[in-house]
Amino acid sequence: MLPDHVDVAVVGGGQAGLATAFYLQRAGLTPGRDLVVLDAADRPGGAWPRTWQGLRLFSPAGFSSLPGWMMPPWDDATRGYPPRDHVVDYLTRYEERYDLRVQRPHRVTAVTRADDDPDGRLLVHTDHHLVTARAVVSATGTWERPFWPRYPGMADFAGRLLHAAGYSTPGDFAGQHVVVVGGGNSAAQVLAEVSTVATTTWVTARTPRFLPDDVDGRVLFATARARIEALEQGREHAGVGGLGDIVMVASVKDARERGVLEARAMFAALDNGGVVWADGTRQDCDAVIWCTGFRPALQHLRPLGLRTHDGRIPVGGPSGTAALAEPRLHLVGYGDWTGPASATLAGVGPSARATAAILTGR
Ligand code: FAD
């Protein structure tokens, strides 16, 4: 049963929504009475159950934890990089452990203002219910808005075009030639597994940056934080890599040993049967997999009229998450613009804590 009136409504029950609900509960709000978490999916885990089956985290379990409870260890021949299902299991148990009472499936279709009073209530509309709230935390992630760059000839291509968000297993591509687009961890991991059953061409907009074999996501998080702090203080910062740099998980190392980690510069266009390089030569292919990132899923906030041209809502205040033009709304977990490394398991905690502190005054 959904409550009709709550103090805080959290939209999205993935890791960002759970971490925020954890701190709101710790500050005294009771889930199901003062606090409601609404999630559009029909099962726990946020985006993780929808990622491809072979996905590995880029940091070990002990460095991929939400506030309060460490992710249980994962130890196998992969040096401890947990698979997707380990994360789904962790998030499922996390919300049970803290009795966060996530309401699903309930898609929030719109958030609106009850009236012109800036201290009035916000209305959270779902398909079948209306919940009123003193404040709303949006934690809807990016998975539902895959980013596709536009290239000439895309509409003419007779093969299969898919985004990493629609990729599941390499078996679908057995015996084919596949072009993988993108220079980050997703592209490297997809390329690594597809190349075990298909021939591949890897293309990237910039030269891919590989981390040394003994460096993993822990170092990336620390570096990302240090870089943002340095920027805020107007200092230069030169550290080991950024969050987009490629972590040498076992499958990617194996791909390197097989000689498939050789990237080419982006193609200029597609045609009916493949991709066309800048010099006019071409490569036949059966499929192009775009590992080209995501944009924030903020469609439900459109009625508030807060969007700017780059698809983001300006945020700030002491938590760094309050919408500047609508302080009753907070955005958690979308990327560095809503908090350093906040779009990661280990990085979302500080934004969630700061948001809960502002909303509860505790
Ligand atoms: P999500 O997990 O997307 O959860 C958002 C939830 O909101 C979903 O359950 C969705 O159903 C719900 N929702 C959306 N819209 C609505 C709506 N209108 N109404 C109600 N509910 C809604 N991070 C790491 O720390 N380590 C990694 O190794 C790592 N690897 C990654 C690999 C890939 C391929 C990707 C894409 C990301 C990776 N990340 C990693 C980054 C990050 O941890 C994930 O993107 C994470 O899923 C973000 O969590 P979230 O809670 O913000 O969003």
PDB file of N, CA and C in Angstrom, residues 12 26 31 46 66 79 81 102 117 138 141 146-147 165 184 205 208 216 221-222 232 255-256 284 315 317 340 360:
ATOM      1  N   GLY A  12      13.161   6.048  -7.364  1.00  0.00           N
ATOM      2  CA  GLY A  12      14.256   5.174  -7.787  1.00  0.00           C
ATOM      3  C   GLY A  12      14.786   4.366  -6.622  1.00  0.00           C
ATOM      4  N   ARG A  26      17.947   6.540   9.212  1.00  0.00           N
ATOM      5  CA  ARG A  26      18.829   6.712  10.371  1.00  0.00           C
ATOM      6  C   ARG A  26      18.557   8.049  11.069  1.00  0.00           C
ATOM      7  N   PRO A  31      10.322   4.210   7.006  1.00  0.00           N
ATOM      8  CA  PRO A  31       9.904   3.816   5.653  1.00  0.00           C
ATOM      9  C   PRO A  31       8.464   3.320   5.660  1.00  0.00           C
ATOM     10  N   GLY A  46      18.196  -2.047  -9.048  1.00  0.00           N
ATOM     11  CA  GLY A  46      18.391  -0.906  -9.945  1.00  0.00           C
ATOM     12  C   GLY A  46      18.703  -1.378 -11.352  1.00  0.00           C
ATOM     13  N   LEU A  66      27.835   0.150  -0.081  1.00  0.00           N
ATOM     14  CA  LEU A  66      26.959   1.246   0.311  1.00  0.00           C
ATOM     15  C   LEU A  66      27.130   1.489   1.805  1.00  0.00           C
ATOM     16  N   ARG A  79      40.401 -12.425  -9.201  1.00  0.00           N
ATOM     17  CA  ARG A  79      41.051 -11.531  -8.245  1.00  0.00           C
ATOM     18  C   ARG A  79      40.033 -10.680  -7.501  1.00  0.00           C
ATOM     19  N   TYR A  81      36.973  -9.316  -8.519  1.00  0.00           N
ATOM     20  CA  TYR A  81      36.046  -8.375  -9.170  1.00  0.00           C
ATOM     21  C   TYR A  81      34.677  -9.053  -9.251  1.00  0.00           C
ATOM     22  N   VAL A 102      10.825  -0.737  -0.301  1.00  0.00           N
ATOM     23  CA  VAL A 102      10.759  -0.150  -1.644  1.00  0.00           C
ATOM     24  C   VAL A 102       9.454  -0.594  -2.303  1.00  0.00           C
ATOM     25  N   ASP A 117       2.935  28.097  -3.539  1.00  0.00           N
ATOM     26  CA  ASP A 117       3.667  28.308  -2.278  1.00  0.00           C
ATOM     27  C   ASP A 117       5.028  27.605  -2.359  1.00  0.00           C
ATOM     28  N   SER A 138      15.277  12.591  -6.344  1.00  0.00           N
ATOM     29  CA  SER A 138      15.270  11.841  -7.594  1.00  0.00           C
ATOM     30  C   SER A 138      16.564  11.038  -7.675  1.00  0.00           C
ATOM     31  N   GLY A 141      18.980   7.301 -11.880  1.00  0.00           N
ATOM     32  CA  GLY A 141      20.112   6.780 -12.642  1.00  0.00           C
ATOM     33  C   GLY A 141      20.109   7.213 -14.100  1.00  0.00           C
ATOM     34  N   PRO A 146      20.096   5.446 -22.729  1.00  0.00           N
ATOM     35  CA  PRO A 146      21.353   5.182 -23.430  1.00  0.00           C
ATOM     36  C   PRO A 146      21.646   6.271 -24.454  1.00  0.00           C
ATOM     37  N   PHE A 147      22.916   6.649 -24.560  1.00  0.00           N
ATOM     38  CA  PHE A 147      23.295   7.701 -25.505  1.00  0.00           C
ATOM     39  C   PHE A 147      23.819   7.081 -26.802  1.00  0.00           C
ATOM     40  N   ALA A 165      23.334  -1.110 -23.579  1.00  0.00           N
ATOM     41  CA  ALA A 165      22.168  -1.338 -22.717  1.00  0.00           C
ATOM     42  C   ALA A 165      21.305  -2.482 -23.240  1.00  0.00           C
ATOM     43  N   GLY A 184      35.740   3.071 -23.054  1.00  0.00           N
ATOM     44  CA  GLY A 184      35.722   2.888 -21.606  1.00  0.00           C
ATOM     45  C   GLY A 184      35.652   1.431 -21.185  1.00  0.00           C
ATOM     46  N   ALA A 205      36.817   7.148 -29.934  1.00  0.00           N
ATOM     47  CA  ALA A 205      36.945   8.559 -30.316  1.00  0.00           C
ATOM     48  C   ALA A 205      38.293   9.123 -29.862  1.00  0.00           C
ATOM     49  N   PRO A 208      42.327   4.796 -26.201  1.00  0.00           N
ATOM     50  CA  PRO A 208      41.925   4.255 -24.892  1.00  0.00           C
ATOM     51  C   PRO A 208      43.086   4.278 -23.900  1.00  0.00           C
ATOM     52  N   ASP A 216      43.291  -0.956  -9.655  1.00  0.00           N
ATOM     53  CA  ASP A 216      41.875  -1.206  -9.910  1.00  0.00           C
ATOM     54  C   ASP A 216      41.037   0.000  -9.495  1.00  0.00           C
ATOM     55  N   PHE A 221      38.600   5.739  -7.727  1.00  0.00           N
ATOM     56  CA  PHE A 221      37.722   6.516  -6.854  1.00  0.00           C
ATOM     57  C   PHE A 221      38.532   7.581  -6.110  1.00  0.00           C
ATOM     58  N   ALA A 222      39.669   7.160  -5.561  1.00  0.00           N
ATOM     59  CA  ALA A 222      40.491   8.099  -4.795  1.00  0.00           C
ATOM     60  C   ALA A 222      40.955   9.235  -5.703  1.00  0.00           C
ATOM     61  N   GLU A 232      37.972  22.275  -7.369  1.00  0.00           N
ATOM     62  CA  GLU A 232      37.200  23.208  -6.546  1.00  0.00           C
ATOM     63  C   GLU A 232      38.103  24.251  -5.885  1.00  0.00           C
ATOM     64  N   ALA A 255      41.832 -10.731 -23.458  1.00  0.00           N
ATOM     65  CA  ALA A 255      41.668 -10.143 -24.803  1.00  0.00           C
ATOM     66  C   ALA A 255      42.988  -9.527 -25.271  1.00  0.00           C
ATOM     67  N   ARG A 256      43.693  -8.885 -24.353  1.00  0.00           N
ATOM     68  CA  ARG A 256      45.006  -8.298 -24.717  1.00  0.00           C
ATOM     69  C   ARG A 256      45.941  -9.395 -25.183  1.00  0.00           C
ATOM     70  N   ASP A 284      33.360  -4.528 -43.751  1.00  0.00           N
ATOM     71  CA  ASP A 284      32.061  -5.196 -43.641  1.00  0.00           C
ATOM     72  C   ASP A 284      31.820  -5.598 -42.187  1.00  0.00           C
ATOM     73  N   VAL A 315      22.382  22.002  -9.789  1.00  0.00           N
ATOM     74  CA  VAL A 315      22.235  21.652  -8.373  1.00  0.00           C
ATOM     75  C   VAL A 315      23.326  22.329  -7.556  1.00  0.00           C
ATOM     76  N   GLY A 317      23.941  24.030  -3.197  1.00  0.00           N
ATOM     77  CA  GLY A 317      23.599  24.069  -1.778  1.00  0.00           C
ATOM     78  C   GLY A 317      24.590  23.242  -0.983  1.00  0.00           C
ATOM     79  N   PRO A 340      30.927  14.007  -6.159  1.00  0.00           N
ATOM     80  CA  PRO A 340      32.093  13.285  -6.674  1.00  0.00           C
ATOM     81  C   PRO A 340      31.872  11.772  -6.679  1.00  0.00           C
ATOM     82  N   THR A 360      16.477  16.511   6.804  1.00  0.00           N
ATOM     83  CA  THR A 360      15.970  16.217   8.144  1.00  0.00           C
ATOM     84  C   THR A 360      16.504  17.194   9.192  1.00  0.00           C
TER      85      THR A 360
END
